[in-house]
XYZ file of C-alpha atoms in Angstrom:
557
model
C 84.369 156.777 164.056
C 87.765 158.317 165.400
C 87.488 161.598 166.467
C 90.230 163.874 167.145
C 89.658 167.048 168.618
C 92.456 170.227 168.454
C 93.113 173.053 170.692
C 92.948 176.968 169.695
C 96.255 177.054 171.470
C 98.649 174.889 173.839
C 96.104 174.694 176.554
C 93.673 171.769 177.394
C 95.382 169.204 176.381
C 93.653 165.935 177.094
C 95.287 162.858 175.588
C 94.022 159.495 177.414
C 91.633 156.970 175.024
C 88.374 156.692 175.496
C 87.938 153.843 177.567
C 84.063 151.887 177.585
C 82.498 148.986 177.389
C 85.312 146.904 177.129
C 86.706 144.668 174.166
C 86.952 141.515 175.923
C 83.673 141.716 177.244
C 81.621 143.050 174.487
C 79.043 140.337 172.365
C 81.504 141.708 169.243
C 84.041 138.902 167.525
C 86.854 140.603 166.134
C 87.916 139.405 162.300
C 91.400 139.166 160.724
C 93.373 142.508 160.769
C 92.826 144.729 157.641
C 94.875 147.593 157.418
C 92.299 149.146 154.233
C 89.782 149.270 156.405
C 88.358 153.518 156.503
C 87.940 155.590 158.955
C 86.821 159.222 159.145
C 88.122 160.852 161.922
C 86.893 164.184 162.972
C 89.603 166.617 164.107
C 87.854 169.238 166.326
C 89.981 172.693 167.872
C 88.962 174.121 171.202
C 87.638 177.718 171.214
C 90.491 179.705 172.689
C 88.986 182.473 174.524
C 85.587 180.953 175.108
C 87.305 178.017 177.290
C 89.659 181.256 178.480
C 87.033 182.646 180.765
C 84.262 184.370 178.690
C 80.987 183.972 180.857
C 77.857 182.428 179.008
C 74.662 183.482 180.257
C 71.250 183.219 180.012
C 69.441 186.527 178.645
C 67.556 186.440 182.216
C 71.388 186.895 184.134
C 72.407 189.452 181.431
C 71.064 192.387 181.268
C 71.903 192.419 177.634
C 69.725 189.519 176.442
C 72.292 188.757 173.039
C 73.709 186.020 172.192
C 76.436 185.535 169.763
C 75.629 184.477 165.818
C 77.381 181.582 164.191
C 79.457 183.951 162.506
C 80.617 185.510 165.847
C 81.353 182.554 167.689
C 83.376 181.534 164.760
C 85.648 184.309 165.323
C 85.519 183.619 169.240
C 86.907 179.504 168.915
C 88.863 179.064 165.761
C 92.026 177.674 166.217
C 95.341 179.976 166.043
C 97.443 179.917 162.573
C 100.162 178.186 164.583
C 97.798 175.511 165.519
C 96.358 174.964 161.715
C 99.877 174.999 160.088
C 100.839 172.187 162.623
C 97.894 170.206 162.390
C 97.699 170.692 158.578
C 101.492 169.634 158.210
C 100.931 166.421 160.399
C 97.735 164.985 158.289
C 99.440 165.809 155.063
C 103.134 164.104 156.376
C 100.664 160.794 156.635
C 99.086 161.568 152.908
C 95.656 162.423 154.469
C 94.277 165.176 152.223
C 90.815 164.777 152.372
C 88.606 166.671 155.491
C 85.921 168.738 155.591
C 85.335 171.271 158.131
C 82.868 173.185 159.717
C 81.687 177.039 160.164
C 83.107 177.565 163.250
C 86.666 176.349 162.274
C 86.906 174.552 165.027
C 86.676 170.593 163.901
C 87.524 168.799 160.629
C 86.598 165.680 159.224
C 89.089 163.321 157.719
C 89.201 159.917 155.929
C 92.013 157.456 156.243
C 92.709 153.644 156.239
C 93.487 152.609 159.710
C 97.160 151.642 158.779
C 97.502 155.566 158.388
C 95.567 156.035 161.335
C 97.877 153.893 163.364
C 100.529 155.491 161.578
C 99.149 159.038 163.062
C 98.234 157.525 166.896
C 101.513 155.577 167.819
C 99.900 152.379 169.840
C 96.842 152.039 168.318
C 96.069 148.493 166.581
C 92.757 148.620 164.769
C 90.458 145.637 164.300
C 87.050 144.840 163.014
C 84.379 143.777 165.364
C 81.366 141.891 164.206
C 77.987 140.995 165.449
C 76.119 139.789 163.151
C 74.802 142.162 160.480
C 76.880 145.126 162.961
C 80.441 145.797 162.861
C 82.872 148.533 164.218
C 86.360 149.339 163.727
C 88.241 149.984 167.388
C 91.807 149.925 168.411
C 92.785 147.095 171.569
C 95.106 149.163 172.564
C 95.719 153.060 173.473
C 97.181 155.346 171.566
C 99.859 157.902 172.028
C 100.542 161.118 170.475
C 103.889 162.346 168.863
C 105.647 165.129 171.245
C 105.474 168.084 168.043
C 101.579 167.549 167.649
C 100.552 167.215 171.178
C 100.084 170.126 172.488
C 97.377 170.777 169.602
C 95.354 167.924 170.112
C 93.174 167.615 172.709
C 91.544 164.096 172.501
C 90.872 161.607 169.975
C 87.879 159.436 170.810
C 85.437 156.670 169.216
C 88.602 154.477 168.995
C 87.975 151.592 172.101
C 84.368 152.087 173.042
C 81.126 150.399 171.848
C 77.355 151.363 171.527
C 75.383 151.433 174.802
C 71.963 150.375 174.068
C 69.459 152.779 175.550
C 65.850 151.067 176.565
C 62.813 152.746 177.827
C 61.111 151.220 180.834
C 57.718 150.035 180.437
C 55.834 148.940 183.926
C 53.178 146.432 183.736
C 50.344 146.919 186.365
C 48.707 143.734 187.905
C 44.852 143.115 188.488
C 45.242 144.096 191.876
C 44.755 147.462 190.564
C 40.944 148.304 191.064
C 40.949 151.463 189.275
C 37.884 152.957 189.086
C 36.073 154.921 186.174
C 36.911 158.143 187.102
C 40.508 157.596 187.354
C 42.630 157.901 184.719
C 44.679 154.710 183.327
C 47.755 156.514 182.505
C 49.482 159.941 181.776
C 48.970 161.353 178.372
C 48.586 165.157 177.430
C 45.706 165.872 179.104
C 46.735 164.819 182.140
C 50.072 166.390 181.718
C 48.223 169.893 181.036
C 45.945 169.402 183.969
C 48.706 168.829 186.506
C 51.416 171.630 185.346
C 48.534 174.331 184.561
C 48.285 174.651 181.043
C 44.720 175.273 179.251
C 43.742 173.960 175.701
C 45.241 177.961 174.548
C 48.541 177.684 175.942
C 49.858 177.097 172.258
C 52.540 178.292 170.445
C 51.859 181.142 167.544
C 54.842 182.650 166.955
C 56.186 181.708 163.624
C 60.171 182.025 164.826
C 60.122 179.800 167.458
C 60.642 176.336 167.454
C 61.778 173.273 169.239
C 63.549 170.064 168.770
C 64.769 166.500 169.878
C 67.377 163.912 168.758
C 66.772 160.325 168.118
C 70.019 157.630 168.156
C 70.960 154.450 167.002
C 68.305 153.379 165.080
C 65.667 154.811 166.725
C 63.412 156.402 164.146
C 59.691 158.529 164.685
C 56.579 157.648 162.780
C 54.738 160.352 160.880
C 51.604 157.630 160.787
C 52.307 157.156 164.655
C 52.350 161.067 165.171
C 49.344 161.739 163.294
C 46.956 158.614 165.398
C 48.875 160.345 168.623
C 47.348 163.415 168.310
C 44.107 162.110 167.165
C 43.973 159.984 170.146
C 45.217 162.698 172.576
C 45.556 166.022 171.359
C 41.962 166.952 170.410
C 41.287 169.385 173.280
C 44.197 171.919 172.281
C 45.509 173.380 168.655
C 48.183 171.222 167.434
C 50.417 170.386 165.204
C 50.378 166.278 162.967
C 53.386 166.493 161.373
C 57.339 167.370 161.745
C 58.705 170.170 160.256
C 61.860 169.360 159.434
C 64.217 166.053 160.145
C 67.639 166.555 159.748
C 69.932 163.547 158.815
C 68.619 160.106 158.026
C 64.982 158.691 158.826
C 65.056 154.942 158.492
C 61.852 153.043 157.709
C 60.637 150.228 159.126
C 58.998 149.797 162.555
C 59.192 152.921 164.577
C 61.154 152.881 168.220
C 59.447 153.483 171.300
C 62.222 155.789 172.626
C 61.732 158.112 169.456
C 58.415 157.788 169.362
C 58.132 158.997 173.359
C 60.307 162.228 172.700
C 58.188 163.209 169.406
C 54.766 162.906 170.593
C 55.235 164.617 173.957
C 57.226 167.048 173.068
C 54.796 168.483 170.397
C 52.548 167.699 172.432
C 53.325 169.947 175.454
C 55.162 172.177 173.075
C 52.043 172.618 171.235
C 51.814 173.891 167.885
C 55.104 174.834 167.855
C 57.399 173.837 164.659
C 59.438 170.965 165.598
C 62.655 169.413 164.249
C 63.950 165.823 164.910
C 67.723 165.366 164.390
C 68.070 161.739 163.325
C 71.361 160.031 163.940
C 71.512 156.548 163.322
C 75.419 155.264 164.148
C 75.704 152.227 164.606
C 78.535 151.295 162.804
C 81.729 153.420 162.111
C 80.006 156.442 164.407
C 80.517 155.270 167.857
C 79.468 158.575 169.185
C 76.430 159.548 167.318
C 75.950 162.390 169.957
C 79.383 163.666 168.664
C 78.146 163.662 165.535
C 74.976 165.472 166.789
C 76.609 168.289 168.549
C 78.503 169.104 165.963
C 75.638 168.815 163.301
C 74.443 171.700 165.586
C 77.733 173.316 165.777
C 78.152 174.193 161.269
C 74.257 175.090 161.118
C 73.111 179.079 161.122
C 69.793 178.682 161.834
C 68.178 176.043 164.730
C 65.344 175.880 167.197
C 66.027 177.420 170.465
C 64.749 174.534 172.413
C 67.026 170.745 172.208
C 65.957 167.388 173.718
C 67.656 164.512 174.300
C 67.089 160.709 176.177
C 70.562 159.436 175.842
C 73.315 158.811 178.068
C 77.096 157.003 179.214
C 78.481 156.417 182.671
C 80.971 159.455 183.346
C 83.468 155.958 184.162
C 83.211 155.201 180.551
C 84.382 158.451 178.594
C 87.953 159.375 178.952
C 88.136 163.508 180.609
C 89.093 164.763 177.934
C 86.205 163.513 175.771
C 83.858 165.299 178.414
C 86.012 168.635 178.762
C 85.550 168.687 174.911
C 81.615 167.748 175.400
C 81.786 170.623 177.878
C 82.860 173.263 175.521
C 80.574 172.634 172.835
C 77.407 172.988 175.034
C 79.345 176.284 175.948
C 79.351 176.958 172.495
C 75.754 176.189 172.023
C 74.904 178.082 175.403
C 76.847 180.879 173.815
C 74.310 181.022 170.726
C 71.182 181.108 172.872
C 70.283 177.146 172.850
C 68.851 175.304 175.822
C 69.677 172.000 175.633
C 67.719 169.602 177.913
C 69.306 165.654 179.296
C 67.283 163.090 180.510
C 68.729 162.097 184.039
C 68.794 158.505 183.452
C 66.895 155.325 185.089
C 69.502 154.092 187.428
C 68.792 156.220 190.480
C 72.258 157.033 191.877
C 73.745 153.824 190.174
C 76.292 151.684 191.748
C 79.214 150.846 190.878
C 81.882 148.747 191.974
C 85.427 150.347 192.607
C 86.600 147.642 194.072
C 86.211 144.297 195.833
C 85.133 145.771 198.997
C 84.160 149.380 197.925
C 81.139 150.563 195.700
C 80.018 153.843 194.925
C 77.384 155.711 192.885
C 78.673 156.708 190.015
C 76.664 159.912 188.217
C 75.485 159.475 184.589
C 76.043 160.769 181.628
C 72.954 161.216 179.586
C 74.407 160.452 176.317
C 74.212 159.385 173.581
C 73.327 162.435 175.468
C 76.550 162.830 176.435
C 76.396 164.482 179.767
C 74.266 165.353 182.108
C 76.932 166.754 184.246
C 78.505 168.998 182.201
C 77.438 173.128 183.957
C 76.065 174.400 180.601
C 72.856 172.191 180.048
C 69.791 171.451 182.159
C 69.122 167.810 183.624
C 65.664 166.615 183.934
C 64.803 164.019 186.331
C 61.413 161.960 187.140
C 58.672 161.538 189.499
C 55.426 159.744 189.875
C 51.941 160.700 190.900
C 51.260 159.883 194.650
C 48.536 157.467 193.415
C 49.462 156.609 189.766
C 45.298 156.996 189.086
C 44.716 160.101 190.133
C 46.078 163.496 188.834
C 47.340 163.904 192.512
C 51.192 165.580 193.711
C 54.001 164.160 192.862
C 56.520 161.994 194.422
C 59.781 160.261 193.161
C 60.025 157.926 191.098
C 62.620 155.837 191.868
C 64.104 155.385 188.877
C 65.150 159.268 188.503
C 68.923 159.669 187.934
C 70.534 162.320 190.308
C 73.939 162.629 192.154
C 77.090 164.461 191.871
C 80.165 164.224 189.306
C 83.243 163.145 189.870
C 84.435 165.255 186.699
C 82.895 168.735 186.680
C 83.070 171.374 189.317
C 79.828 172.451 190.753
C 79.232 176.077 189.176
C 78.436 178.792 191.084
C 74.892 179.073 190.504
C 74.052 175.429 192.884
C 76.335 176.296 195.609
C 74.032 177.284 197.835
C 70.829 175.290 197.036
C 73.118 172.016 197.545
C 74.823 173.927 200.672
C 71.038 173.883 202.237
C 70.389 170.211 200.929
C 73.272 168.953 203.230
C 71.701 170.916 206.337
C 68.764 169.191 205.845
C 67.630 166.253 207.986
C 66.985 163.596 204.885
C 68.813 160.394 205.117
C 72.044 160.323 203.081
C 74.354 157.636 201.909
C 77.599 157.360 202.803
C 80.055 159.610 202.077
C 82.462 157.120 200.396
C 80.120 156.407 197.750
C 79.591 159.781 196.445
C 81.319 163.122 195.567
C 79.461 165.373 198.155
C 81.055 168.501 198.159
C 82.738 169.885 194.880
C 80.953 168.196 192.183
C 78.190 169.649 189.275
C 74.970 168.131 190.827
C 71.913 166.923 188.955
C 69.272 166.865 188.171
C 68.458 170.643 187.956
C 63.996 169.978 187.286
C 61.864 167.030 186.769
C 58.768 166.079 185.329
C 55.969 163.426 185.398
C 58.313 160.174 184.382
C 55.878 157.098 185.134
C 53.174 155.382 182.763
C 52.875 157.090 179.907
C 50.983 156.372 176.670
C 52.645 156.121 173.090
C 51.438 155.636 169.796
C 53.945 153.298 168.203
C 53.719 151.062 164.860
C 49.804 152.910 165.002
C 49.110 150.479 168.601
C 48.501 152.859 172.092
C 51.202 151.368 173.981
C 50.781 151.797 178.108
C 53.185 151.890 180.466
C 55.978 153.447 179.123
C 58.291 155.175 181.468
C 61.761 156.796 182.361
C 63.200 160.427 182.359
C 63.180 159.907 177.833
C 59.517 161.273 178.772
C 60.131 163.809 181.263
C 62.401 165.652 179.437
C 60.705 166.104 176.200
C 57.588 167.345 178.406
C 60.051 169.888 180.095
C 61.647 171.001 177.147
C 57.873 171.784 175.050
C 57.187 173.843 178.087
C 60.396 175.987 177.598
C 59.687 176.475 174.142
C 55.956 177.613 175.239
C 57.663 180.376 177.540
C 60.105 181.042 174.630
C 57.277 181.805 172.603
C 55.577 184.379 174.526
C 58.992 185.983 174.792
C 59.657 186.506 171.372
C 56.052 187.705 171.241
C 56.843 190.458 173.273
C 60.585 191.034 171.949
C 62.464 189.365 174.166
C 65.319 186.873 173.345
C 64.683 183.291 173.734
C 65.833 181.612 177.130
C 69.165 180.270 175.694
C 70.912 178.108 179.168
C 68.052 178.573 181.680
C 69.803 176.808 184.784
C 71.594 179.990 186.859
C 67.537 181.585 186.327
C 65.805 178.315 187.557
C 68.170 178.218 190.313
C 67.681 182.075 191.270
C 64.075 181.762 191.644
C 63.536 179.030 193.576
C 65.916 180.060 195.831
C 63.498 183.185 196.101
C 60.601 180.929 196.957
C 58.860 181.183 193.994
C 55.909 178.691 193.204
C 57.110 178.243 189.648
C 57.678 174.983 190.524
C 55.988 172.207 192.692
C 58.524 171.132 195.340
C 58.668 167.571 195.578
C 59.562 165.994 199.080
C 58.623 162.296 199.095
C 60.424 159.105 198.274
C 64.267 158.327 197.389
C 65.873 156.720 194.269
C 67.425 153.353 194.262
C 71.331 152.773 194.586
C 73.699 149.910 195.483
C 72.129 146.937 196.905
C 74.324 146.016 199.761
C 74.186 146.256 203.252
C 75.111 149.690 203.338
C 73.158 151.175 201.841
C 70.150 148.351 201.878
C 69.329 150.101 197.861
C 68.386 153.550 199.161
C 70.005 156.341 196.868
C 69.288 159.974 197.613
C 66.336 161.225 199.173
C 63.649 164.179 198.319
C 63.970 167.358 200.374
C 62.536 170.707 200.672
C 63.848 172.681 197.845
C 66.986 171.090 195.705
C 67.228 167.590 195.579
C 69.356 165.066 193.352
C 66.583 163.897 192.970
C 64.123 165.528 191.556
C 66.075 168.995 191.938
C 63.788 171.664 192.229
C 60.762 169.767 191.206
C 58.167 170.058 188.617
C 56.754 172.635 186.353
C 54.289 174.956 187.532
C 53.688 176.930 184.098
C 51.855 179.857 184.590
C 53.889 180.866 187.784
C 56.922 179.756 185.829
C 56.108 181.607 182.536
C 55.745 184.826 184.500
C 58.684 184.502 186.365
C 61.002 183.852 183.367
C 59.090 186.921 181.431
């Protein structure tokens, strides 16, 4: 799917292709040109004075405690009349008259055969890829834009990249392991409500709250699977069997472990809480499903407070101004009071190679969770029990994503914890391989990531691990503290980092600090496979640590 995405005025233009996995070395075979093939590209405009400098805070930074309606953000990011006139004129020039829009103005939806669509992106050269039952339409070749519509558009994307599978880890454990009785054999709910403090009545009540998470490229939830999950594992505390709502398709067929992971835990820690799963399944013409999901969230009035999602991309494989644009609709979102939550990823720092005798660890973009990075959501890493039997502290895990971006500017609000994090006396990596000083750091939390149990296709699986289970477990306990805000009249959270940030760096207890282990990185001799390490306070690694919930709950009251 081609998206092209306009600006509210002549600023933030961003104009280079989108540039992935690439053609030559993807498993797709490309057929015989067709210029009939269709495409629907979306056409999205920046929000003028929301990208101009208009601060979005959390309701615990502003005193006020309001955030904006759909209608009002509307009137804050739709395009100017010179912009619509010129973008209108160009699309009906080419004889494309069909697009739908969206509430806040501010994208449009078009369809086109791709001779048009070459017609519209000077350079581009479409061609169908196939793998087997899969295909995808992408142009070889970049694309240009014509000097009179330029300065309106700000990026069109989904044109050169393909899908990134995403896979959730699952750890076998030998019969060395003498674990006795009393131990447990792996985290569930329990054990997650035992370590972060929560009793069987720490449920939600409130009938206005509610939570969600997003599940990608084919992944689909169970309703059977839910339902045996919390037989299994969620008899000690009030709870909830079923979804509320699920917007967009649910496929049939066997469920995925990855959706399966974010449903269960997150309704599980977020207990008895009304729940929404956003089901994308692009695969085929929608190479960004999150795209697709953001801006789902983007033309709807009414949505739970609380998002999810275990998805991500390599910053190296989205083009800046793909992630600029990603930037300003979590802004958006921030804007309306959401608090959207990224996995970290399971790479550790990553490595990549820049060139033949230079690597460096490139940061992650949890998308299809697009990005991890970007100021305006909150990154969740992982960790691991000190002795995976026992509900013990927590260390690393070494699999936790965490680093620094080479694409967004480290706000305000981390200066000084990753300041203190450089004074420290931890081992670092060298500074070639990563952007130390100026870039958004991450993660911002963490949670238990190691060994969990899922329900899936009505079988307890073991085993199952990665930040995809960490996050949903952060984000349920969010929408717990949500609810006992709006119990006492208080807006939700809405984008919770600059309040995390401000107290830990008061020494609160509201989380557990976690100081033990590194992540993994390149494996050379530099670095000998040693990413970042833990450290008192801040990390990028586990950032600030894990959840302590009833210290945190009363400090975000």
């Amino acid at each position: 799917m081609s998206i092209m995405t306009v600006t509210g005025r002549t600023v933030a233009l961003g104009l280079q292709p989108e540039w992935g996995s690439s053609l030559s070395g993807s498993h797709l075979l490309p057929e015989p040109r067709a210029h009939r093939h269709s495409l629907r590209p979306h056409c999205g405009m920046e929000g003028r004075r929301l990208v101009s400098g208009r601060p979005v805070m959390s309701p615990l930074v502003s005193p006020a405690g309001r955030f904006l309606s759909l209608e009002e953000l509307r009137a804050l990011v739709k395009p100017s009349d010179d912009t619509l006139r010129t973008v209108k004129h160009w699309l009906q020039k080419h004889g494309v008259l069909s697009c739908d829009t969206i509430v806040t103005g501010d994208f449009l939806q078009c369809q086109m055969y791709t001779r048009t669509a070459e017609e519209l992106l000077p350079g581009a050269h479409f061609v169908r890829y196939v793998k087997g039952d899969e295909h995808v339409i992408r142009s070889s070749s970049p694309y240009s834009l014509d000097a009179d519509i330029a300065p309106h558009i700000d990026f069109v994307g989904g044109l050169h990249r393909f899908s990134k599978d995403r896979k959730v880890l699952r750890r076998g454990k030998g019969a060395e392991d003498n674990v006795a009785v009393e131990f447990h054999l792996g985290v569930t709910p329990s054990i997650l409500r035992q370590r972060y403090n929560l009793s069987d009545s720490d449920v939600g009540t409130h009938p206005n709250n509610s939570q969600a998470c997003a599940q990608f490229l084919e992944q689909y939830f169970s309703p059977a699977d839910l339902s045996e999950f919390m037989s299994l594992f969620g008899k000690s505390f009030e709870h909830r069997r079923e979804v509320d709502q699920v917007v967009g398709q649910q496929g049939g067929g066997r469920a995925g472990i990855e959706a399966s992971l974010d449903v269960q835990y997150i309704m599980s820690m977020g207990a008895n809480i009304s729940t929404w799963v956003f089901s994308n399944p692009g695969r085929h013409e929608s190479q960004e499903p999150f795209l697709d999901w953001i801006l789902l969230l983007s033309n709807m009035t009414f949505l739970p407070w609380v998002h999810t999602i275990s998805y991500g991309d390599d910053e190296d494989s989205l083009s800046l101004a793909f992630m600029q644009r990603i930037n300003v609709e979590f802004m958006k979102a921030a804007a309306r009071g959401l608090s959207i939550l990224f996995a970290s990823g399971d790479d550790g720092a990553g490595c990549r190679q820049v060139s033949k005798d230079k690597k460096r660890v490139p940061p992650e973009l949890p998308g299809l969770q697009v990005s991890v990075h970007v100021p305006y959501v909150t990154t969740v890493g992982g960790t691991s029990f000190k002795n995976p039997f026992q509900v013990t502290y927590e260390v690393t895990d070494y699999i936790s994503g965490g680093g620094f971006s080479n694409v967004f500017s480290m706000p305000d609000y981390q200066v000084s914890a990753v300041s203190q994090y450089f004074t420290s006396s931890v081992k670092m990596p060298p500074e070639s391989y990563y952007n130390r000083r100026s870039g958004r750091a991450y993660p911002d939390v963490a949670a238990l990531s190691d060994n969990y149990w899922v329900v899936m296709n009505r079988v307890p699986v073991p085993w199952v691990s990665g930040t995809s289970a960490s996050t949903p477990v952060f984000g349920g306990i969010l929408a717990l503290i949500n609810d006992q805000r709006i119990q006492r009249g208080l807006s939700p959270l809405g984008f919770v980092n600059p309040a995390l940030y401000r107290l830990r760096g008061n020494g609160t207890d509201a989380l557990y600090d976690v100081t033990e282990g590194c992540h993994l990185s390149c494996f050379d001799d530099q670095v000998l496979a040693q990413g970042f390490c833990a450290a008192p306070s801040w990390d990028p690694v586990t950032g600030w640590g894990t959840p302590n919930y009833p210290a945190l709950l009363k400090s975000l009251l």
